[in-house]
Short mmCIF file of C-alpha atoms in Angstrom, two decimals:
data_model
loop_
_atom_site.label_atom_id
_atom_site.label_comp_id
_atom_site.label_asym_id
_atom_site.label_seq_id
_atom_site.Cartn_x
_atom_site.Cartn_y
_atom_site.Cartn_z
CA MET A 1376 79.00 113.30 168.56
CA LEU A 1377 76.53 114.10 171.30
CA GLN A 1378 77.24 113.39 174.53
CA ARG A 1379 74.66 111.98 177.33
CA GLN A 1380 73.47 113.29 180.43
CA LEU A 1381 71.93 111.96 183.34
CA LEU A 1382 68.84 114.40 183.42
CA LEU A 1383 68.68 113.82 187.15
CA ARG A 1384 69.92 116.17 189.54
CA ALA A 1385 72.30 115.05 192.37
CA LYS A 1386 70.08 114.59 195.06
CA TYR A 1387 67.83 111.02 192.72
CA SER A 1388 71.80 109.83 191.41
CA SER A 1389 71.98 106.89 193.88
CA PRO A 1390 73.60 104.33 193.17
CA LEU A 1391 71.78 101.19 191.71
CA PRO A 1392 70.32 98.13 194.01
CA ARG A 1393 72.31 94.58 194.42
CA CYS A 1394 75.20 95.64 192.25
CA SER A 1395 78.73 95.53 192.41
CA PRO A 1396 81.00 97.96 192.49
CA LEU A 1397 82.03 97.13 188.55
CA GLN A 1398 79.07 96.83 187.01
CA LEU A 1399 77.53 100.15 189.12
CA ASN A 1400 80.96 101.51 186.90
CA ARG A 1401 79.94 100.09 183.98
CA SER A 1402 76.68 101.32 184.19
CA TRP A 1403 77.91 105.43 184.48
CA GLN A 1404 80.25 105.11 181.84
CA ARG A 1405 77.06 103.93 179.49
CA ARG A 1406 75.17 106.80 180.90
CA TYR A 1407 77.87 108.80 178.59
CA ALA A 1408 79.40 106.86 176.31
CA SER A 1409 75.64 106.51 173.76
CA GLY A 1410 74.60 109.78 171.85
CA GLU A 1411 71.61 110.24 169.79
CA ALA A 1412 72.73 107.86 167.07
CA GLY A 1413 71.85 104.98 169.85
CA GLU A 1414 74.93 103.03 171.99
CA GLY A 1415 78.34 103.23 169.90
CA ASN A 1416 77.03 105.00 167.76
CA THR A 1417 75.13 101.63 165.63
CA GLY A 1418 71.52 102.84 165.98
CA HIS A 1419 70.16 99.93 169.03
CA ILE A 1420 69.90 100.39 172.53
CA ASN A 1421 71.57 97.53 174.53
CA VAL A 1422 69.28 96.07 177.63
CA ALA A 1423 70.50 94.47 179.71
CA PRO A 1424 67.44 91.40 181.22
CA SER A 1425 67.13 93.79 184.88
CA GLU A 1426 66.77 97.00 182.44
CA GLY A 1427 63.76 98.62 180.85
CA ILE A 1428 62.72 101.07 178.10
CA LEU A 1429 60.12 103.87 178.29
CA PHE A 1430 59.23 106.24 175.11
CA PHE A 1431 57.88 109.64 176.20
CA ASN A 1432 56.38 112.22 173.64
CA ASN A 1433 54.86 115.49 172.86
CA LEU A 1434 58.10 116.60 175.39
CA LEU A 1435 59.11 119.45 172.84
CA PRO A 1436 57.12 121.01 170.15
CA LEU A 1437 56.40 118.43 167.48
CA ASN A 1438 56.99 120.69 164.52
CA VAL A 1439 59.98 123.14 165.77
CA ARG A 1440 62.65 121.18 164.23
CA TRP A 1441 64.95 123.68 162.10
CA PRO A 1442 66.60 124.91 165.16
CA HIS A 1443 68.29 121.14 166.12
CA LYS A 1444 69.56 121.04 162.23
CA LEU A 1445 70.79 124.62 162.90
CA LEU A 1446 72.93 123.84 165.74
CA VAL A 1447 74.03 120.21 164.67
CA LEU A 1448 76.50 122.38 162.45
CA PHE A 1449 77.67 124.50 164.94
CA ASP A 1450 78.49 122.09 167.75
CA ARG A 1451 76.41 118.84 168.73
CA ARG A 1452 77.66 118.52 171.59
CA LYS A 1453 75.39 121.27 172.28
CA SER A 1454 72.33 120.17 169.62
CA SER A 1455 69.98 118.59 172.78
CA VAL A 1456 68.23 120.12 175.71
CA LEU A 1457 67.29 116.93 177.08
CA THR A 1458 71.04 116.46 178.05
CA ASP A 1459 70.88 119.12 180.91
CA GLN A 1460 67.79 118.51 182.96
CA GLU A 1461 68.25 122.48 184.16
CA ARG A 1462 67.49 123.27 180.22
CA PHE A 1463 64.86 121.36 179.65
CA GLU A 1464 62.99 122.22 182.48
CA ARG A 1465 62.61 125.87 181.02
CA VAL A 1466 62.02 124.79 177.58
CA GLY A 1467 60.74 120.94 177.74
CA ALA A 1468 57.59 120.15 178.81
CA VAL A 1469 58.35 117.78 181.33
CA SER A 1470 61.66 115.19 182.92
CA PRO A 1471 61.40 112.52 181.19
CA SER A 1472 63.09 110.92 184.39
CA GLN A 1473 61.78 113.39 187.43
CA VAL A 1474 57.84 111.78 186.47
CA VAL A 1475 59.91 108.22 186.13
CA GLN A 1476 60.93 109.14 189.95
CA ASN A 1477 57.74 110.63 190.97
CA ALA A 1478 55.19 108.05 189.66
CA ILE A 1479 57.81 105.15 191.35
CA LYS A 1480 57.35 107.09 194.91
CA ALA A 1481 53.30 107.58 193.99
CA SER A 1482 53.00 103.85 193.13
CA ASN A 1483 50.84 101.00 195.20
CA LEU A 1484 51.85 98.48 192.37
CA GLY A 1485 54.55 96.72 194.72
CA LEU A 1486 57.67 97.92 193.22
CA GLY A 1487 61.05 97.33 193.85
CA PRO A 1488 63.83 98.91 193.52
CA VAL A 1489 63.94 101.42 190.18
CA ASN A 1490 67.13 103.41 189.07
CA ILE A 1491 67.21 105.81 186.25
CA VAL A 1492 70.25 104.49 183.80
CA GLU A 1493 70.03 107.25 180.94
CA VAL A 1494 68.34 109.55 178.95
CA LEU A 1495 67.98 109.37 175.39
CA PRO A 1496 66.59 112.04 173.73
CA ARG A 1497 65.29 112.09 170.46
CA ILE A 1498 64.73 115.77 169.63
CA ASN A 1499 63.26 115.43 165.44
CA GLU A 1500 60.54 113.53 167.09
CA ALA A 1501 60.37 115.79 170.46
CA GLY A 1502 60.25 112.54 172.76
CA ALA A 1503 63.18 110.69 174.41
CA PHE A 1504 64.08 106.97 175.85
CA VAL A 1505 63.97 106.35 179.20
CA LYS A 1506 66.38 103.45 180.38
CA PHE A 1507 65.76 101.93 183.59
CA HIS A 1508 67.02 99.78 185.61
CA HIS A 1509 64.78 97.25 188.30
CA ASP A 1510 64.84 94.31 190.87
CA GLY A 1511 64.13 90.71 189.61
CA ALA A 1512 61.18 90.88 191.77
CA THR A 1513 59.94 94.11 189.41
CA ASP A 1514 57.87 93.36 186.06
CA PRO A 1515 58.97 95.90 183.15
CA ALA A 1516 55.13 96.74 182.50
CA THR A 1517 54.80 97.31 185.94
CA VAL A 1518 56.80 100.24 186.05
CA ALA A 1519 55.20 101.30 182.62
CA GLU A 1520 51.77 100.97 184.36
CA ALA A 1521 53.11 103.42 187.78
CA VAL A 1522 54.01 105.35 185.33
CA ARG A 1523 51.04 105.44 182.81
CA LEU A 1524 48.66 106.13 186.27
CA HIS A 1525 51.05 108.78 187.44
CA LEU A 1526 50.49 110.59 183.80
CA GLN A 1527 46.68 110.20 184.01
CA LYS A 1528 46.36 111.20 187.07
CA ASN A 1529 48.86 114.19 187.22
CA LYS A 1530 49.03 115.49 183.57
CA VAL A 1531 51.74 117.35 182.23
CA ARG A 1532 50.31 119.97 179.32
CA PRO A 1533 53.08 121.26 177.70
CA TRP A 1534 52.75 125.54 177.42
CA TRP A 1535 53.10 125.90 173.47
CA ASN A 1536 49.95 123.46 173.27
CA PRO A 1537 47.91 122.37 176.12
CA PHE A 1538 44.77 120.54 174.26
CA ILE A 1539 47.82 117.86 174.27
CA SER A 1540 49.62 115.81 177.45
CA VAL A 1541 53.33 113.85 177.68
CA LYS A 1542 52.13 110.53 176.93
CA ALA A 1543 54.70 107.70 178.06
CA ASN A 1544 54.32 103.53 177.11
CA LEU A 1545 57.08 100.65 177.35
CA VAL A 1546 59.55 99.79 174.02
CA LEU A 1547 57.80 96.07 172.90
CA GLY A 1548 60.04 96.32 170.49
CA LYS A 1549 64.10 97.48 169.53
CA PRO A 1550 64.30 100.87 168.61
CA TRP A 1551 66.22 102.17 165.89
CA ILE A 1552 68.15 105.47 167.37
CA GLU A 1553 68.73 107.13 164.18
CA ASP A 1554 69.92 110.84 163.70
CA LEU A 1555 68.74 111.37 159.61
CA PHE A 1556 66.34 114.29 159.66
CA ARG A 1557 63.42 112.24 158.58
CA LEU A 1558 60.24 113.95 159.46
CA PRO A 1559 57.82 112.09 161.36
CA SER A 1560 54.28 111.88 159.63
CA ARG A 1561 51.30 110.28 160.69
CA ARG A 1562 50.89 107.80 157.92
CA LEU A 1563 53.79 104.49 158.96
CA LYS A 1564 54.93 101.96 157.10
CA VAL A 1565 55.13 98.01 158.22
CA GLU A 1566 57.54 95.74 156.79
CA PHE A 1567 57.34 92.14 158.21
CA PHE A 1568 60.41 90.74 158.15
CA PRO A 1569 61.28 87.36 158.76
CA THR A 1570 63.65 86.17 162.13
CA GLN A 1571 66.01 84.31 160.32
CA PRO A 1572 67.28 85.33 157.29
CA GLY A 1573 66.33 83.19 154.20
CA LYS A 1574 63.34 82.26 155.82
CA GLU A 1575 59.66 83.56 155.15
CA ALA A 1576 57.86 85.85 157.11
CA ALA A 1577 53.75 86.38 158.16
CA GLU A 1578 52.01 88.90 156.14
CA LEU A 1579 49.58 90.22 159.26
CA SER A 1580 45.78 90.95 158.28
CA GLN A 1581 44.30 93.57 159.27
CA GLU A 1582 42.85 92.88 162.54
CA GLN A 1583 45.66 92.34 163.33
CA LEU A 1584 47.24 95.04 163.03
CA TYR A 1585 45.09 97.32 164.40
CA SER A 1586 44.99 95.47 167.62
CA PHE A 1587 48.93 95.86 167.40
CA PHE A 1588 48.83 99.58 166.83
CA ARG A 1589 45.22 100.54 168.91
CA PRO A 1590 46.67 100.90 171.69
CA TYR A 1591 49.13 103.32 170.48
CA GLY A 1592 46.43 106.00 169.69
CA LYS A 1593 43.42 106.49 167.22
CA LEU A 1594 43.85 105.17 163.60
CA SER A 1595 42.59 106.68 160.47
CA ASP A 1596 43.12 103.81 157.82
CA ILE A 1597 44.86 100.90 157.13
CA VAL A 1598 45.52 99.87 154.15
CA ALA A 1599 46.75 96.24 152.59
CA GLN A 1600 49.59 95.75 149.97
CA PRO A 1601 47.89 94.96 146.59
CA SER A 1602 47.60 91.06 146.71
CA ASP A 1603 48.68 91.06 142.84
CA SER A 1604 52.43 93.40 144.12
CA LYS A 1605 55.43 91.13 143.86
CA VAL A 1606 57.04 93.99 146.12
CA VAL A 1607 58.99 91.95 148.95
CA PRO A 1608 59.00 92.63 151.98
CA ARG A 1609 55.21 92.64 152.07
CA TYR A 1610 53.95 95.60 154.01
CA ALA A 1611 51.36 97.54 154.80
CA TYR A 1612 50.09 101.60 155.39
CA LEU A 1613 48.95 102.98 159.09
CA ASP A 1614 47.17 106.30 159.13
CA PHE A 1615 47.61 107.67 162.88
CA SER A 1616 44.87 110.59 163.28
CA ARG A 1617 47.96 112.61 165.04
CA ILE A 1618 51.58 112.79 164.87
CA GLY A 1619 53.14 112.22 168.28
CA LYS A 1620 50.57 108.57 167.97
CA ALA A 1621 52.43 107.54 165.10
CA VAL A 1622 55.74 108.85 167.20
CA MET A 1623 54.62 106.53 169.51
CA ALA A 1624 53.26 103.51 167.76
CA LYS A 1625 56.65 103.09 165.93
CA ASN A 1626 58.96 103.74 169.11
CA CYS A 1627 57.82 101.18 170.62
CA LEU A 1628 57.29 98.57 168.12
CA HIS A 1629 59.84 99.15 165.94
CA GLY A 1630 61.84 95.45 166.21
CA TYR A 1631 59.35 93.96 167.78
CA THR A 1632 58.84 90.14 166.65
CA VAL A 1633 55.46 88.56 166.55
CA THR A 1634 55.12 85.44 168.24
CA GLU A 1635 53.29 82.45 166.50
CA ALA A 1636 50.35 82.57 169.00
CA GLN A 1637 49.64 86.21 167.55
CA GLY A 1638 49.66 85.00 163.84
CA GLY A 1639 53.81 85.96 162.98
CA GLY A 1640 54.34 82.09 161.50
CA GLN A 1641 55.83 79.54 162.67
CA LEU A 1642 59.57 81.11 163.26
CA GLY A 1643 57.56 84.53 164.19
CA THR A 1644 57.84 88.37 161.68
CA ILE A 1645 59.67 91.35 162.53
CA PHE A 1646 57.89 94.67 162.12
CA ARG A 1647 60.31 96.60 160.78
CA LEU A 1648 58.22 100.65 161.59
CA THR A 1649 59.36 103.64 158.82
CA TYR A 1650 57.21 107.03 158.11
CA GLU A 1651 56.12 107.65 154.93
CA LYS A 1652 54.83 110.72 153.58
CA LYS A 1653 50.92 110.31 152.29
CA GLN A 1654 50.16 111.78 148.88
CA ARG A 1655 47.17 113.88 149.44
CA ALA A 1656 46.59 115.61 146.29
CA GLY A 1657 47.29 112.16 143.86
CA TRP A 1658 44.05 111.75 143.28
CA VAL A 1659 43.61 115.81 141.82
CA ARG A 1660 46.35 115.63 139.68
CA ASP A 1661 45.66 112.23 138.51
CA TRP A 1662 41.69 113.60 137.75
CA LEU A 1663 42.97 116.34 136.34
CA LEU A 1664 45.29 114.82 133.49
CA ASN A 1665 42.24 111.81 132.64
CA HIS A 1666 39.04 114.31 131.88
CA PRO A 1667 40.98 116.69 129.83
CA ARG A 1668 37.63 117.23 128.15
CA ILE A 1669 36.36 119.28 131.49
CA VAL A 1670 39.53 120.39 132.39
CA ILE A 1671 40.66 122.11 129.41
CA PRO A 1672 37.81 124.68 128.68
CA ALA A 1673 37.80 124.77 132.42
CA LEU A 1674 40.91 126.20 132.78
CA ALA A 1675 39.95 128.49 129.39
CA ALA A 1676 37.01 130.30 131.24
CA LEU A 1677 38.90 130.34 134.95
CA ILE A 1678 42.11 132.16 132.74
CA ALA A 1679 39.24 134.15 131.36
CA GLY A 1680 37.28 135.35 134.58
CA LEU A 1681 40.91 135.81 136.02
CA SER A 1682 42.05 138.46 133.15
CA VAL A 1683 38.60 140.32 132.95
CA ALA A 1684 38.44 141.11 137.52
CA VAL A 1685 41.99 142.18 137.09
CA PHE A 1686 43.06 143.73 133.94
CA ASP A 1687 39.64 144.90 133.14
CA PRO A 1688 39.21 147.79 135.89
CA ILE A 1689 43.37 148.11 134.92
CA ARG A 1690 42.61 149.45 131.05
CA THR A 1691 38.76 151.09 131.95
CA LEU A 1692 41.32 154.22 134.71
CA SER A 1693 44.02 153.50 131.76
CA ILE A 1694 41.66 154.73 128.64
CA ARG A 1695 39.87 157.33 131.79
CA ALA A 1696 43.37 158.90 131.43
CA HIS A 1697 43.71 158.83 128.36
CA ILE A 1698 40.65 160.46 126.55
CA THR A 1699 41.45 163.30 130.21
CA ARG A 1700 44.92 163.56 129.49
CA ALA A 1701 45.29 162.87 133.03
CA PHE A 1702 49.05 162.16 133.17
CA HIS A 1703 49.65 164.88 129.58
CA ILE A 1704 52.59 167.50 130.47
CA GLU A 1705 50.67 169.70 128.84
CA ASP A 1706 47.28 169.90 131.61
CA ASN A 1707 50.63 169.79 134.42
CA VAL A 1708 49.40 172.44 136.67
CA VAL A 1709 53.29 173.16 136.75
CA PHE A 1710 53.76 173.49 132.84
CA ARG A 1711 50.96 175.48 132.84
CA TRP A 1712 51.90 177.84 134.46
CA PHE A 1713 55.36 178.32 133.57
CA LYS A 1714 53.58 179.02 129.79
CA THR A 1715 51.41 181.23 131.59
CA GLN A 1716 54.83 183.13 132.87
CA SER A 1717 55.98 183.11 128.87
CA ASP A 1718 52.98 183.89 126.80
CA ASP A 1719 54.29 187.72 127.86
CA LEU A 1720 57.71 187.59 126.99
CA ILE A 1721 57.57 185.42 123.50
CA SER A 1722 54.73 188.23 122.92
CA LYS A 1723 56.39 190.97 123.33
CA VAL A 1724 59.38 189.02 120.86
CA GLN A 1725 56.61 188.16 118.32
CA GLN A 1726 55.57 192.69 118.64
CA PHE A 1727 58.94 193.17 116.30
CA ARG A 1728 57.45 190.50 113.77
CA ASN A 1729 55.17 192.29 111.61
CA ALA A 1730 55.46 188.99 109.12
CA SER A 1731 53.78 186.86 111.53
CA GLU A 1732 51.15 189.36 112.95
CA ASN A 1733 50.29 189.53 109.43
CA ASP A 1734 50.15 185.32 109.44
CA GLU A 1735 47.86 185.46 112.32
CA GLY A 1736 45.40 188.30 110.67
CA GLY A 1737 45.04 185.91 107.69
CA MET A 1738 44.50 182.54 109.55
CA GLN A 1739 42.19 184.49 111.41
CA VAL A 1740 40.03 185.44 108.28
CA VAL A 1741 40.10 182.34 106.71
CA TRP A 1742 38.44 180.99 109.99
CA ASP A 1743 36.28 183.70 109.97
CA ASP A 1744 35.23 182.53 106.74
CA ARG A 1745 34.72 178.73 107.90
CA ARG A 1746 32.31 179.81 110.19
CA SER A 1747 29.13 178.46 108.79
CA ASP A 1748 31.11 174.77 108.20
CA ILE A 1749 31.82 174.96 111.64
CA GLU A 1750 28.16 175.21 113.06
CA GLN A 1751 27.40 173.29 111.33
CA ILE A 1752 29.69 170.56 112.40
CA GLN A 1753 28.66 171.80 115.88
CA SER A 1754 24.70 171.15 115.74
CA TRP A 1755 24.99 168.00 113.59
CA LEU A 1756 27.02 166.83 117.06
CA MET A 1757 23.41 167.93 118.71
CA GLU A 1758 22.04 165.01 117.05
CA THR A 1759 21.35 161.96 117.21
CA ALA A 1760 24.57 159.48 117.96
CA ASP A 1761 23.47 156.86 115.97
CA THR A 1762 25.09 158.65 112.58
CA PHE A 1763 28.70 158.95 111.76
CA ILE A 1764 30.19 162.91 109.94
CA ILE A 1765 32.74 162.60 107.25
CA VAL A 1766 34.62 166.06 106.57
CA GLN A 1767 36.70 165.88 103.56
CA GLY A 1768 39.02 167.60 101.73
CA PRO A 1769 42.56 167.94 99.81
CA ARG A 1770 46.01 167.12 102.03
CA GLY A 1771 46.48 170.77 104.05
CA SER A 1772 43.33 172.19 103.70
CA GLY A 1773 43.15 171.83 107.73
CA LYS A 1774 41.01 169.43 108.10
CA ARG A 1775 42.07 168.23 112.19
CA GLU A 1776 41.97 171.65 112.89
CA LEU A 1777 38.41 172.89 111.50
CA VAL A 1778 37.68 169.62 113.51
CA ILE A 1779 39.28 169.30 117.11
CA ASP A 1780 40.48 172.76 117.52
CA HIS A 1781 37.51 174.41 116.50
CA ALA A 1782 34.13 172.16 116.48
CA LEU A 1783 35.42 170.81 118.99
CA GLU A 1784 36.71 173.23 121.14
CA HIS A 1785 34.44 173.19 123.76
CA LYS A 1786 34.41 169.56 124.60
CA ARG A 1787 38.64 168.81 124.21
CA ALA A 1788 38.45 171.84 126.65
CA ALA A 1789 36.26 169.34 128.93
CA HIS A 1790 38.69 166.74 127.98
CA LYS A 1791 36.00 165.00 126.24
CA VAL A 1792 37.28 163.95 122.76
CA LEU A 1793 38.98 160.83 121.41
CA VAL A 1794 41.20 161.27 118.67
CA ILE A 1795 42.05 157.68 117.09
CA ASP A 1796 44.85 158.11 113.66
CA CYS A 1797 43.40 154.89 111.45
CA LYS A 1798 46.87 155.07 109.03
CA PRO A 1799 48.71 153.40 112.37
CA ILE A 1800 46.27 150.32 112.48
CA GLN A 1801 46.51 150.60 108.32
CA GLU A 1802 49.88 150.06 107.79
CA ALA A 1803 50.15 147.58 110.59
CA ARG A 1804 51.43 144.13 109.43
CA GLY A 1805 49.76 141.38 111.27
CA ASP A 1806 46.91 140.56 113.87
CA ALA A 1807 49.70 141.00 116.69
CA ALA A 1808 50.74 144.54 115.38
CA THR A 1809 46.70 145.86 114.23
CA ILE A 1810 45.97 144.67 117.94
CA ALA A 1811 48.81 146.94 119.81
CA ALA A 1812 48.21 150.24 117.59
CA ALA A 1813 44.56 150.04 118.09
CA ALA A 1814 44.74 149.64 122.14
CA GLY A 1815 47.63 152.19 121.76
CA GLU A 1816 44.86 155.22 119.86
CA VAL A 1817 42.35 154.49 122.01
CA GLY A 1818 44.65 154.06 125.59
CA TYR A 1819 43.72 150.16 126.21
CA ARG A 1820 46.74 149.00 128.49
CA PRO A 1821 48.09 146.54 129.00
CA VAL A 1822 47.51 144.39 126.42
CA PHE A 1823 49.05 140.96 125.69
CA SER A 1824 48.75 140.91 121.88
CA TRP A 1825 51.19 137.85 121.94
CA VAL A 1826 48.85 135.84 123.76
CA ASN A 1827 46.88 135.96 120.33
CA ASN A 1828 49.77 133.17 119.15
CA ILE A 1829 49.93 131.35 122.01
CA SER A 1830 46.27 130.55 122.06
CA GLY A 1831 46.30 129.57 118.69
CA LEU A 1832 48.56 126.90 119.32
CA MET A 1833 46.52 125.85 122.69
CA ASP A 1834 43.68 125.97 120.58
CA LEU A 1835 45.07 123.96 117.99
CA ALA A 1836 46.18 121.18 120.75
CA ALA A 1837 42.98 120.74 122.55
CA GLN A 1838 41.33 120.22 119.12
CA GLY A 1839 44.09 117.57 118.54
CA MET A 1840 43.55 116.09 121.83
CA THR A 1841 39.73 116.23 122.22
CA GLY A 1842 38.08 116.44 118.84
CA MET A 1843 37.19 120.02 119.36
CA LYS A 1844 37.81 123.30 120.03
CA ALA A 1845 38.21 125.00 122.90
CA GLY A 1846 37.60 128.46 122.55
CA PHE A 1847 40.92 129.93 123.70
CA SER A 1848 42.10 132.15 120.23
CA GLU A 1849 39.12 134.46 118.44
CA THR A 1850 39.41 136.54 115.32
CA LEU A 1851 41.06 139.08 114.68
CA GLU A 1852 37.33 141.41 114.17
CA ASN A 1853 36.56 139.98 117.91
CA GLN A 1854 39.39 141.12 119.16
#
């Protein structure tokens, strides 16, 4: 375990007043025998009648706790900067023992000799306990008041957050010094325990809890245990406005005994304080689950809106690239250069093939004979686009070449032709295959044809829950 050292320098380590040599040696042994789990790893601090405890908060960044967990894995003796005053002055806001010494020197409350016994660091809570020794004529509450006035007059603002300041309060209860990896929160759970086993503890009202915990910071809410709840021990929730205030209240009032005069019952009631994580999004989840008639259509509209906003620009670009042949290798500059360079070689080879020349000459005669048909189609294309043109002919008669290579030659060169082959669409089996084939012909990508099946199942489930269709799925014609 981490061994604790004094935060005081040598010039402040004066012997305790009115103590025998045996008592002095015991006090020095206690300084080095306890760690972050309390004295003797018991989780508690032993306090003599002539001793008191102060708790300081905001000494370290509260939200930076992972370095402590990492250092624990390697060497617990070096895991706390609060055990070395020189290291702490470079990292922390201020040395708590130095604050106590300065407050005692500057106080005019008539304090007697006060000496620091030890400092117990609380890395997870960004604070520290300071145990001090006082004479019989000095009250611990007066020492705490002197420290409070000193910090109020000489505010110590941490370098990582200048909007907060270091605070100190007297520990009234019996704090639990644990080294568990429990993170502080703004909500405290207050459990009411009896002072003797088997006895009954009093459940304090919200007004009584407010009077106890409000001095440590602003409270945003107090939630009492439901009256019909059978959970024991009885409890209540306290919500503070800031985490640092909840940390201060927990360490100062944990283990505090509420007397009968304070409303704690005949035998008294003990506070047991723990951090409780507040569920902020619970009401949202409950509302969503309890209103399926509103949530399911709204979810469908949200999914549709997101799909339109994200995928529609991509699909528009894909269709444009499919029509303009932007990504076809035949229209690539490098490919066209190689094709141009090879035309001469191919033409020279074909000069030795008279039959090929005769074939090309024969094909030219055929297209010259169909020139009137080509011009007729071109003239029809210049008219209104409200009608369509059908070119019929036997198989192998050159219908495709007539339309694509000759009638639409200029539009094809300008990349304004979209060719749709209906045969794959006709031969597709099932709605998903038909949609995929039609999308492939027009360059509609990405397409999620399998979503139609899932949408149908979701629509069926919504109809069973709400009695009406949510409109997830559509017919094949609409798609």
